[in-house]
Coordinates of C-alpha atoms and ligand atoms in Angstrom, one line a residue:
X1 CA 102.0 115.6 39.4
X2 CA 103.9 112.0 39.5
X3 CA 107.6 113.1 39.2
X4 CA 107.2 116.8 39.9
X5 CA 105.7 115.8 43.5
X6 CA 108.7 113.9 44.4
X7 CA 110.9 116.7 43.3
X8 CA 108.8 118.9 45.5
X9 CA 109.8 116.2 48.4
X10 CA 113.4 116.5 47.5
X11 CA 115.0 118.5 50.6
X12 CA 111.9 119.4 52.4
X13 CA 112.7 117.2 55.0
X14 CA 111.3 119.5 57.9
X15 CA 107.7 119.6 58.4
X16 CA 106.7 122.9 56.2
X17 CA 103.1 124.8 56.2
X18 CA 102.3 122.7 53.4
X19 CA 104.3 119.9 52.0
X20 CA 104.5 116.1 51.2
X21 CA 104.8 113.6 53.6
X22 CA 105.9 110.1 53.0
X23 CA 103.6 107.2 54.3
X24 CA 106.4 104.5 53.6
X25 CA 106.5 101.9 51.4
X26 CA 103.0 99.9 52.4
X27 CA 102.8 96.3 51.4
X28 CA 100.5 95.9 47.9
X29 CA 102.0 99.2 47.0
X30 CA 102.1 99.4 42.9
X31 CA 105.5 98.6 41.0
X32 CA 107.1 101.0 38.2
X33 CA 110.7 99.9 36.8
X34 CA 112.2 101.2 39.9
X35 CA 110.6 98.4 42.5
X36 CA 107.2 99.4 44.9
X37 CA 106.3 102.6 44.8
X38 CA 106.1 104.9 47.8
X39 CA 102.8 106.3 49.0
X40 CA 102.5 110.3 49.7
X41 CA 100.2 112.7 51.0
X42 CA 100.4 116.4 51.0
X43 CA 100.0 118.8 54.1
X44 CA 99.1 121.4 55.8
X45 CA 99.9 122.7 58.9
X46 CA 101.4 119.1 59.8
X47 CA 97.8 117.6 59.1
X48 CA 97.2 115.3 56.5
X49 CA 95.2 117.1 53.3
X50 CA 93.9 115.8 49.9
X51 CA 94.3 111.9 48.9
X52 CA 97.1 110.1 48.9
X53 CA 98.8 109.0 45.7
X54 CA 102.3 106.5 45.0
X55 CA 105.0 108.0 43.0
X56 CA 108.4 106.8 42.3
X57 CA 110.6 105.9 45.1
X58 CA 113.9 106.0 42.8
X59 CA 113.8 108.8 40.8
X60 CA 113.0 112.4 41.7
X61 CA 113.3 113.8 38.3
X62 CA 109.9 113.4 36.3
X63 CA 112.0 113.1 33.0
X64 CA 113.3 109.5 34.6
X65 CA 109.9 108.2 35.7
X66 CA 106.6 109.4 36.2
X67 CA 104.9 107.3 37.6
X68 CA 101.9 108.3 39.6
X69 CA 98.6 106.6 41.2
X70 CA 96.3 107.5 43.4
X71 CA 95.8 105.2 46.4
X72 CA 92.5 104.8 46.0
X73 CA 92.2 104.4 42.4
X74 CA 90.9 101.4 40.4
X75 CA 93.6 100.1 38.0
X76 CA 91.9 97.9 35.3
X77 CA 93.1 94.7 34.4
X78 CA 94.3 96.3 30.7
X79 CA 96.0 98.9 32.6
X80 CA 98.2 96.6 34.8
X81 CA 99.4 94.4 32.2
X82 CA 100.0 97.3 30.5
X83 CA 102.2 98.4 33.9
X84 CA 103.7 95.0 34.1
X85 CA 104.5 94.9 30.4
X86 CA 106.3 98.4 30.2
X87 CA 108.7 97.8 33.7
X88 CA 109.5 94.6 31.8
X89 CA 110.6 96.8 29.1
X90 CA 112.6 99.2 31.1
X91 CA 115.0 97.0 32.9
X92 CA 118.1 96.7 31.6
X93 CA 118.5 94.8 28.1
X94 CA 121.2 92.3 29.7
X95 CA 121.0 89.9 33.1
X96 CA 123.7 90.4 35.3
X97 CA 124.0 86.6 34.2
X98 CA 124.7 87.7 31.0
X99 CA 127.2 90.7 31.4
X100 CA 129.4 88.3 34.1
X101 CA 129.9 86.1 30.9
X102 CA 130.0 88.8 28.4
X103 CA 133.3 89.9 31.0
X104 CA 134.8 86.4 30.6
X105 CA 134.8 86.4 27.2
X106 CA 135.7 90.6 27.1
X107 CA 139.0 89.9 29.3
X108 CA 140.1 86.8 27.0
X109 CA 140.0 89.4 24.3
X110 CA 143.7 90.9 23.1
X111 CA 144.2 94.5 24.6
X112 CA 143.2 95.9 21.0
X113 CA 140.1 94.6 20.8
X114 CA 139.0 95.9 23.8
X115 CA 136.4 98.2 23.2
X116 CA 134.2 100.3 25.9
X117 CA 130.9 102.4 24.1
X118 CA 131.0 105.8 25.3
X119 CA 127.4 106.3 24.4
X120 CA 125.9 103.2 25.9
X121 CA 128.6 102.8 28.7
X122 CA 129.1 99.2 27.5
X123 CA 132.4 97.0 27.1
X124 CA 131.6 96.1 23.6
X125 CA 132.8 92.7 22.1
X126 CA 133.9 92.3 18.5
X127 CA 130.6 91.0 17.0
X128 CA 128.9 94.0 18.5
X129 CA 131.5 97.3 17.1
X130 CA 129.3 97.4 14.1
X131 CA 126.4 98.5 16.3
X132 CA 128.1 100.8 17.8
X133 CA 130.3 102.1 14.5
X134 CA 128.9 105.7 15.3
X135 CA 129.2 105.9 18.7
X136 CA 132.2 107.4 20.2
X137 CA 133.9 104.6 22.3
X138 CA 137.5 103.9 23.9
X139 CA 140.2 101.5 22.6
X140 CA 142.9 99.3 24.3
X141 CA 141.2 98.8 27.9
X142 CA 143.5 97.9 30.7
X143 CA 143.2 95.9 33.0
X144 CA 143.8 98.5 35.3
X145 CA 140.7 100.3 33.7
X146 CA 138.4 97.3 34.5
X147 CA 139.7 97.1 37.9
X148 CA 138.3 101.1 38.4
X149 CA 134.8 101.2 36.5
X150 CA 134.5 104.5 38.6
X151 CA 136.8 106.1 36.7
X152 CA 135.6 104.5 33.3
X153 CA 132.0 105.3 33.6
X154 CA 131.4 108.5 33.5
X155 CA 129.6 109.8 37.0
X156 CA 126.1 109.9 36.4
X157 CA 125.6 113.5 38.3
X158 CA 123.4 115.2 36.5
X159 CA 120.5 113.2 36.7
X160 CA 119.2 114.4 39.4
X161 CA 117.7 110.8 40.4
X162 CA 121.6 109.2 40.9
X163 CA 123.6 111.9 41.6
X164 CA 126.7 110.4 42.0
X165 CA 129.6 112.1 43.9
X166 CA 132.9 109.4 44.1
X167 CA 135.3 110.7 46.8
X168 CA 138.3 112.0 46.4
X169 CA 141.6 109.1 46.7
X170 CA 142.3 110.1 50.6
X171 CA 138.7 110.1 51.8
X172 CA 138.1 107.1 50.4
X173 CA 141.7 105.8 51.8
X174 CA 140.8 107.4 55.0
X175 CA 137.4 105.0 55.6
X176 CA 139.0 102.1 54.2
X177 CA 141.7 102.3 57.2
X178 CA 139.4 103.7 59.4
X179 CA 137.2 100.1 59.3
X180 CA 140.3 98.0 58.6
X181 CA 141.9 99.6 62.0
X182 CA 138.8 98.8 63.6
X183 CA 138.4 95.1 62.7
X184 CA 136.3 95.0 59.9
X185 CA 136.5 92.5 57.6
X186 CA 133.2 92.9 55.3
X187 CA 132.0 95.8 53.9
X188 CA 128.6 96.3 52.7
X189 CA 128.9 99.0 50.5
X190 CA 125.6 100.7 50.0
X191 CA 126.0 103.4 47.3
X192 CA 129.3 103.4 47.5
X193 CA 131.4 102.2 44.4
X194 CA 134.6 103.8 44.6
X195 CA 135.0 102.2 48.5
X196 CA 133.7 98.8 47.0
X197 CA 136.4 99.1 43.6
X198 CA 139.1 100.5 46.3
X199 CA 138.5 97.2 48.7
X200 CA 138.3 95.0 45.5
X201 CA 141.6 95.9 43.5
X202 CA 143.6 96.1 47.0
X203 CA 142.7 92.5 47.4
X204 CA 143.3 91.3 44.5
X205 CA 146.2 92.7 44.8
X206 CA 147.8 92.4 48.4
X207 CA 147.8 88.9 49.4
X208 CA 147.5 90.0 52.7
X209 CA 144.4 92.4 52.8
X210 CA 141.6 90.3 53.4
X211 CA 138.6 92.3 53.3
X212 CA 136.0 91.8 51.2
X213 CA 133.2 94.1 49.9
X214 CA 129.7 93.6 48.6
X215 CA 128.3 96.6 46.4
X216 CA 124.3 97.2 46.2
X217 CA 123.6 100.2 43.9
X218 CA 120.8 101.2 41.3
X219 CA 123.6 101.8 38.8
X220 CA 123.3 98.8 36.5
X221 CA 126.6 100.1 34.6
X222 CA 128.5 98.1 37.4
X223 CA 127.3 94.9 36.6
X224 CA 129.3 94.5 34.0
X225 CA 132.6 94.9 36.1
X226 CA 131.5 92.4 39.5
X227 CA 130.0 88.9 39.5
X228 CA 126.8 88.4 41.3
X229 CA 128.4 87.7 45.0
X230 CA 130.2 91.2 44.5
X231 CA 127.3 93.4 42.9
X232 CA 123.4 93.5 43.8
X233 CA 121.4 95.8 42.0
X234 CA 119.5 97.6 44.5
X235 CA 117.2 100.3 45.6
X236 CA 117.9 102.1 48.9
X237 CA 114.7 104.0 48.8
X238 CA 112.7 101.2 48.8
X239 CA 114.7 98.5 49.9
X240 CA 114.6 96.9 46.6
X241 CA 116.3 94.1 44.9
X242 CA 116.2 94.3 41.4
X243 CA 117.5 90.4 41.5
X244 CA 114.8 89.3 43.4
X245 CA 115.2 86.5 45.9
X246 CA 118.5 85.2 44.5
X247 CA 120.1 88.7 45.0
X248 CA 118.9 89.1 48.4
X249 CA 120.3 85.7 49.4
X250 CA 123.6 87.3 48.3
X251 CA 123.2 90.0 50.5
X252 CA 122.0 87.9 53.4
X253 CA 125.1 85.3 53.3
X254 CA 127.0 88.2 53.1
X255 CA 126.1 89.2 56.1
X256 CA 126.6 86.2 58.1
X257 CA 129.8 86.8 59.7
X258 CA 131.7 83.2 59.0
X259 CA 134.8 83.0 60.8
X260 CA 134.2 86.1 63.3
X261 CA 134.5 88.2 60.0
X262 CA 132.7 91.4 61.6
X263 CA 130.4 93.5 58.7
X264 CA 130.4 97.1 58.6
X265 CA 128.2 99.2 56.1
X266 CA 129.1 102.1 54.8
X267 CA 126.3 104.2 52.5
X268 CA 126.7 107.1 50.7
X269 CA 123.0 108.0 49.5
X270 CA 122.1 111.0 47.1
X271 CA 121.3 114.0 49.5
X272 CA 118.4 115.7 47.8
X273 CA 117.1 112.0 49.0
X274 CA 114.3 111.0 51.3
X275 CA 116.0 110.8 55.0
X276 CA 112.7 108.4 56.2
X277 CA 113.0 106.1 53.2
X278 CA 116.5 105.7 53.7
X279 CA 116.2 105.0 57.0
X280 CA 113.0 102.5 56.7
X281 CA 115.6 100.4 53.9
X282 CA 118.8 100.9 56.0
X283 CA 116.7 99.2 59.4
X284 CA 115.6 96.5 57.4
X285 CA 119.6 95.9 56.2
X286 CA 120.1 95.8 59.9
X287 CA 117.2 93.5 60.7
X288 CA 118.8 91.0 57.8
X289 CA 122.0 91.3 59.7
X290 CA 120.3 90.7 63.3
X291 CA 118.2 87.8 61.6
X292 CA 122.2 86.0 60.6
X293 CA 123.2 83.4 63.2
X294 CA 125.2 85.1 65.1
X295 CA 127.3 85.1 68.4
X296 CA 126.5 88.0 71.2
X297 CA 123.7 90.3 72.2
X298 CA 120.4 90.4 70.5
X299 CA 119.6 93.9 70.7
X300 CA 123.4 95.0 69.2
X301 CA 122.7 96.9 65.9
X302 CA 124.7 96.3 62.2
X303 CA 127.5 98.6 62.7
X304 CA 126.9 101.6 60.2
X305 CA 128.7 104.6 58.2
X306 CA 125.9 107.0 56.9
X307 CA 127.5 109.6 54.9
X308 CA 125.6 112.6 54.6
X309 CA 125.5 116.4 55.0
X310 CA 126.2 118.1 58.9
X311 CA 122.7 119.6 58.2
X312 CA 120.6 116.4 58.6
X313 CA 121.9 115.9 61.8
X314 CA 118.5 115.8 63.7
X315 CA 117.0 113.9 61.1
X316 CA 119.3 110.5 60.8
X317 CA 119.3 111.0 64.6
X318 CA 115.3 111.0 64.9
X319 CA 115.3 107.7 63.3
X320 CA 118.8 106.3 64.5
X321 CA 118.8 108.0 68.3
X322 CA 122.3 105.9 68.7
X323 CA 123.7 107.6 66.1
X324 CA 126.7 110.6 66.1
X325 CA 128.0 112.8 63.9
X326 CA 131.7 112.5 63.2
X327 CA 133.5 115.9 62.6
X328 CA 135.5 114.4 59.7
X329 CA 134.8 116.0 56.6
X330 CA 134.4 113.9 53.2
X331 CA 135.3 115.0 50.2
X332 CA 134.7 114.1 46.5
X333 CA 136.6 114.2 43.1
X334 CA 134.0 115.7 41.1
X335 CA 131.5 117.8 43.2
X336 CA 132.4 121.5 42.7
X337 CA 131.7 122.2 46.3
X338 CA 132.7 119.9 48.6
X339 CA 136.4 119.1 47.1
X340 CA 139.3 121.0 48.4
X341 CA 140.0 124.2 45.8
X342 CA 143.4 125.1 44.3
X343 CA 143.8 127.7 47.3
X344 CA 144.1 125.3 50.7
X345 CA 140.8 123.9 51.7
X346 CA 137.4 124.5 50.7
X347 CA 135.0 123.1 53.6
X348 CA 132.9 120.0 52.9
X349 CA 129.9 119.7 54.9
X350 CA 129.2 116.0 54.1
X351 CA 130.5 113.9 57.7
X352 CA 130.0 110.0 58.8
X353 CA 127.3 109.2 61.1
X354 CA 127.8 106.5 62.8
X355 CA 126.7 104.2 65.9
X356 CA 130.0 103.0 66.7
X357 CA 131.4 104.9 70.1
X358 CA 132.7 108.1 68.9
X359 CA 136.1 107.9 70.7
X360 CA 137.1 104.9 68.5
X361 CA 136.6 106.8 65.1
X362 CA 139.9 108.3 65.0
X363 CA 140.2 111.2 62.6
X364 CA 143.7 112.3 61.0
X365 CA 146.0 114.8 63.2
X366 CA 147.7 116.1 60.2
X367 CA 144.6 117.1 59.2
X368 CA 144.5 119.1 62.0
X369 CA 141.3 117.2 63.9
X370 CA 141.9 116.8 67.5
X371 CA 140.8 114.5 70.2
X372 CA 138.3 116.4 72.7
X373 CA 138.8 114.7 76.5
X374 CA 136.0 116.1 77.7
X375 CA 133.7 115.1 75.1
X376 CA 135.7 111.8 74.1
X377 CA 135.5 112.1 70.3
X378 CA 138.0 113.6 67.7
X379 CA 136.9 117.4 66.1
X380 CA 137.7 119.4 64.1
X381 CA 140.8 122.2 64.3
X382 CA 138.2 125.0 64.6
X383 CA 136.1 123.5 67.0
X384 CA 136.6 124.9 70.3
X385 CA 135.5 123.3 73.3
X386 CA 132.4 125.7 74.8
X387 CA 132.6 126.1 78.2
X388 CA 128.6 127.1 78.5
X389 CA 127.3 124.1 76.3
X390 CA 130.0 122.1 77.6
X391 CA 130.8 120.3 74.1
X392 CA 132.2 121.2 71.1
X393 CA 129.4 123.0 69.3
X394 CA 130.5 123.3 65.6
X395 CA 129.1 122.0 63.3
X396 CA 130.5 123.3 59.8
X397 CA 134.3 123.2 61.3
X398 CA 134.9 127.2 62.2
X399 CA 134.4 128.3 65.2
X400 CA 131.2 128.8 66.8
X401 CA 130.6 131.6 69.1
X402 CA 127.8 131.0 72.0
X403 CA 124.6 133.5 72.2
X404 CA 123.3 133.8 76.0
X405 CA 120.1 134.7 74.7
X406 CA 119.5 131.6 72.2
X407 CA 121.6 129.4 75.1
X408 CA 123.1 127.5 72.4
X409 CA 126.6 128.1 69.8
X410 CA 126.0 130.0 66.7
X411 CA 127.6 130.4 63.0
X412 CA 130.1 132.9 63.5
X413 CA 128.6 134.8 60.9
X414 CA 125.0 135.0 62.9
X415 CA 124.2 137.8 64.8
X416 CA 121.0 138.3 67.1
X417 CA 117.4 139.4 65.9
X418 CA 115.5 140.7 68.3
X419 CA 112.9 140.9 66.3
X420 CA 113.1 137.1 65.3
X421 CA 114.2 136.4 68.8
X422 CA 116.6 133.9 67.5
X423 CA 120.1 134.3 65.8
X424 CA 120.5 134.6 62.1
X425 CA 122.4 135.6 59.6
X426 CA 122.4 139.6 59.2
X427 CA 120.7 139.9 56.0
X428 CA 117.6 138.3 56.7
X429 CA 113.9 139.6 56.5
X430 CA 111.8 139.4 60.1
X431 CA 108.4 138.9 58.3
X432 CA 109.5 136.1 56.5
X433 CA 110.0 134.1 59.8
X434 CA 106.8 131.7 59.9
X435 CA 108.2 130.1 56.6
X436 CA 110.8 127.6 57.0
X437 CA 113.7 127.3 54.6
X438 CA 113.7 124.9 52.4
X439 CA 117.0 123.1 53.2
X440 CA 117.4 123.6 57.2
X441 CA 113.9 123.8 57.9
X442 CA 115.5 127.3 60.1
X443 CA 113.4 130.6 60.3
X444 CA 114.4 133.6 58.6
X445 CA 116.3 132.9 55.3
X446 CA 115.1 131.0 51.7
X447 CA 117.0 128.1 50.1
X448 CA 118.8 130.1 47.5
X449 CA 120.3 131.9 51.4
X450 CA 120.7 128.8 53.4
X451 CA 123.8 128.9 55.6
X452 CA 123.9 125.7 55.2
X453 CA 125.3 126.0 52.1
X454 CA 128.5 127.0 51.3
X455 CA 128.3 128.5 47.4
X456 CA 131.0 128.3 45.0
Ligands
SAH1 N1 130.8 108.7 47.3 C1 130.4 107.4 46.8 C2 129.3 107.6 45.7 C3 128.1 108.2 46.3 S1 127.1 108.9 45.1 C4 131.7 106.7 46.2 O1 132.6 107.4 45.8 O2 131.7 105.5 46.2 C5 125.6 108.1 45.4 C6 125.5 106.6 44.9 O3 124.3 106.1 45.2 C7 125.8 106.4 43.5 O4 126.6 105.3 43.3 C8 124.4 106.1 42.9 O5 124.4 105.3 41.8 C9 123.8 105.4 44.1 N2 122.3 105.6 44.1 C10 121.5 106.6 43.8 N3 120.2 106.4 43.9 C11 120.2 105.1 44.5 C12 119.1 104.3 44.8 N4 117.8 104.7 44.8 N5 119.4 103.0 45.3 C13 120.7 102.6 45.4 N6 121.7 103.4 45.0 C14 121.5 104.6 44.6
ZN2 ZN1 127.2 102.4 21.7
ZN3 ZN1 134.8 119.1 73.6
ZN4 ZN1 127.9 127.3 73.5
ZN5 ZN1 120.9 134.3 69.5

C-alpha cells in the first residue's frame, strides 16, 4: 500500500471499474515531510469501497515516501512524535535563510574557487571541499551559470515524483512574449523554473524589461540560486508552503498588483499528477489573488496558463469550465517525446489552457498556426475548419476527419467499429470495450496502445 496506491492513482484520472478516488486534502489530515497528506478511497463501479486511508500528496513513487494511514486509525502519542520527529529530519539540511547567505558569500568568492557538488547539487564554499573531496563537482562557476540553475542542476526526471521537463529556448521565449504582449507584468511561476530564470536574467539584464517573477516549486535545489521574495518552496498538490506563514505572505504581496502591475500564473505540473489536487491548490492561488485589494470585478478570476497534455482536456475543464485549450504546442529540451527530432517536427501534445479569451492568445504564423474567424482563436496548420461540427476539431494538430455515425471528428488514423459502435483505432479488441484505458479513459485500447500517445 502507501506509495504504491498513489502510483496506482497516477494517470487514472477517469472513473475506472475499480480505482482510487481522491477525497481532497481534509483539514486535520496527517503530515509526512511533503506537507498534509491527501485522503483516498478505492472504488468500484464509481461507489465508494473499503476504508479510506492518507498517503502522500507529493510523491507518487513509494521509494520517495511511504507514507500511509488509515483514516480511522488511532495514532499513539509515541507514534506521532515519532512522525513529527522524522519530517523534521527530512527537510532539507539548510533554511532558505541560510543558502541566501551561503550565495552572498559564494559570489564574493574568486571564479576559482567556485565550486558546485555534483553529487549533492550544492555550490560548495571553500571550508566545505573537504567534505565533498570524493564527490565529483564542477570548477570556475560563472556568473552566467548562477543566473541559469536550470541548466546547472541536473533535471530531476527520473524520479517519477518531480519529473521535471524544462522547455526548449523558443517555447519558453514564446510565453514570455506571449504575457509581456498582453500586459503582464508579474509572473507567478508555478513549477516553472526555466520561465522564472528566463524573466529573472532578462531583467537583470535589460533595464527596460520590467517584469518580475515569483517561483514556487518542491525543488529545494533552487533555493540556493533566489532570495526568499523570488523562491517559495511549495507543494502544488497540496497547496503547501514549506516556509510556512512567512512564505505565504511572500506569495500573497506578490500578488497584490501595486502600481496596476497585472499577475499572470503560469504552471507547468508533472502530468502523471493528480488533475483534482491540482486544481483544489491552483483555486486556492486564485482565492489568495481575489482576497488582494484590488480594483474591478469581484467575480474576475487570477489570469492562468495551465500547461498540460491535449488529453486532459475535459478534466481541467470539469473543474475550470472557463477554461480553453490553446492549439500551441510546447516543447521541452530534454523529454524524448515532446521535443522537435533531427527530421522536421515531432508533435508535442502538451498545450496552454488558459481563461483568458482565446482570440488574444496569439500563436506564431511562421509556425504555421493560423487564426480561425469563425471560431476566433489561432490553430494549428493541420486543423481544418469542420463544416459539420462547426469548429476546428483537432486536437493532436493533423487533421481530423468527421464520422456521421459518432457525429463528432476523429483521429485520422480511427476507423469505425461497429461492433464497439464507436470509432477506434483498427487494431483494437471489441471484448475488451467495458475496460477503460488507462490514460484516456476511451473504450477499446490499453495504455501501452493509447493514441494518445505518440511513441518514440
Ligand atoms: N517546463 C517547466 C518545468 C516543468 S517540470 C520549465 O521548464 O520551467 C515540473 C516542475 O514542477 C518541476 O520544476 C518540478 O520540480 C515541479 N514539481 C514537481 N512536483 C511538484 C509539487 N508537488 N509541487 C510543486 N512543484 C512540483
Ligand atoms: Zn558533495
Ligand atoms: Zn475554426
Ligand atoms: Zn466534425
Ligand atoms: Zn465513428
Amino acid at each position: 500500500e502507501g506509495g504504491g496506491a498513489m502510483a496506482a492513482v497516477a494517470g487514472s484520472e477517469r472513473p475506472r471499474p475499480s480505482a482510487l478516488a481522491l477525497l481532497g486534502p481534509g483539514p486535520g489530515a496527517p503530515c509526512c515531510p511533503h506537507g498534509p497528506a491527501l485522503l483516498f478511497v478505492k472504488t468500484s463501479q464509481g461507489k465508494e469501497e473499503g476504508r479510506r486511508f492518507y498517503a502522500c500528496s507529493a510523491c507518487r513513487d513509494r521509494k520517495d515516501c511511504n507514507f500511509f494511514q488509515w483514516e480511522d486509525e488511532k495514532v499513539s502519542e509515541t507514534r506521532l512524535a515519532a512522525r513529527e520527529e522524522y519530517n523534521r529530519n527530512h527537510q532539507p539540511s539548510f533554511t532558505h535563510r541560510q543558502n541566501v547567505d551561503r550565495y552572498k558569500n559564494f559570489v564574493l568568492l574568486p571564479s576559482s574557487k567556485r565550486r558546485f557538488c555534483q553529487e549533492c547539487q550544492q555550490l560548495l564554499l571553500p571550508a566545505e571541499w573537504e567534505k565533498h573531496s570524493d564527490h565529483q563537482f564542477l570548477c570556475n562557476i560563472t556568473t552566467a551559470q548562477l543566473k541559469s540553475p536550470s541548466q546547472l542542476l541536473y533535471p530531476l526526471e527520473n524520479k517519477k515524483t518531480n519529473a521535471q521537463y524544462l522547455f526548449a529556448d523558443r517555447s519558453c521565449q514564446f510565453l514570455l512574449n506571449l504575457l509581456t504582449d498582453l500586459g503582464f507584468r508579474r509572473v507567478l511561476s508555478v513549477g516553472t523554473p526555466r520561465l522564472h530564470e528566463m524573466i529573472q536574467s532578462k531583467a537583470s539584464q535589460e533595464e527596460e524589461f520590467s517584469v518580475r517573477s515569483l517561483l514556487l516549486d518542491i525543488d529545494f535545489r533552487y533555493s540556493q540560486f533566489y532570495a526568499e521574495d523570488e523562491f517559495c518552496h511549495y507543494n502544488m498538490f497540496n497547496h503547501h508552503f514549506f516556509g510556512g506563514e512567512a512564505a505565504r505572505e511572500t506569495c500573497r504581496k506578490f500578488l497584490c498588483e501595486e502600481n496596476g502591475e497585472r499577475v499572470i500564473m503560469v504552471t507547468d505540473p508533472p502530468f502523471g499528477g493528480l488533475v483534482e489536487a491540482l486544481a483544489s491548490s491552483f483555486k486556492k492561488l486564485m482565492a489568495m489573488w481575489r482576497e488582494t485589494e484590488k480594483e474591478g470585478d469581484d467575480n474576475e478570476e487570477m489570469p492562468m496558463f495551465w500547461i498540460f497534455p491535449y488529453f486532459f482536456e475535459s478534466r481541467i475543464l470539469d473543474f475550470f469550465p472557463s477554461f480553453s485549450m490553446m492549439d500551441y504546442q510546447v516543447d521541452y529540451d530534454n523529454h524524448a517525446l515532446y521535443k522537435h527530432g533531427k527530421t522536421g517536427r515531432r508533435q508535442s501534445p502538451v498545450r496552454i489552457f488558459t481563461n483568458l479569451t482565446p482570440s488574444m492568445i496569439v500563436l506564431p504564423e511562421e509556425e504555421g498556426y493560423r487564426f480561425c474567424t469563425v471560431c476566433q482563436r489561432y490553430v494549428s496548420s493541420g486543423n481544418q475548419h469542420c463544416e459539420i461540427c462547426n469548429s476546428c476539431t483537432s486536437k493532436d494538430g493533423r487533421r481530423w476527419k468527421h464520422c456521421v455515425l459518432c457525429k463528432k471528428c476523429v483521429k485520422p488514423s480511427w476507423f469505425h467499429c461497429n461492433n464497439c459502435n464507436c470509432c477506434t483505432l483498427q487494431k483494437h479488441s471489441c471484448e475488451k470495450t467495458d475496460v477503460g484505458c488507462f490514460v484516456c479513459g476511451k473504450a477499446g485500447h490499453k495504455r501501452s496502445a493509447c493514441p494518445s500517445l505518440s511513441h518514440a
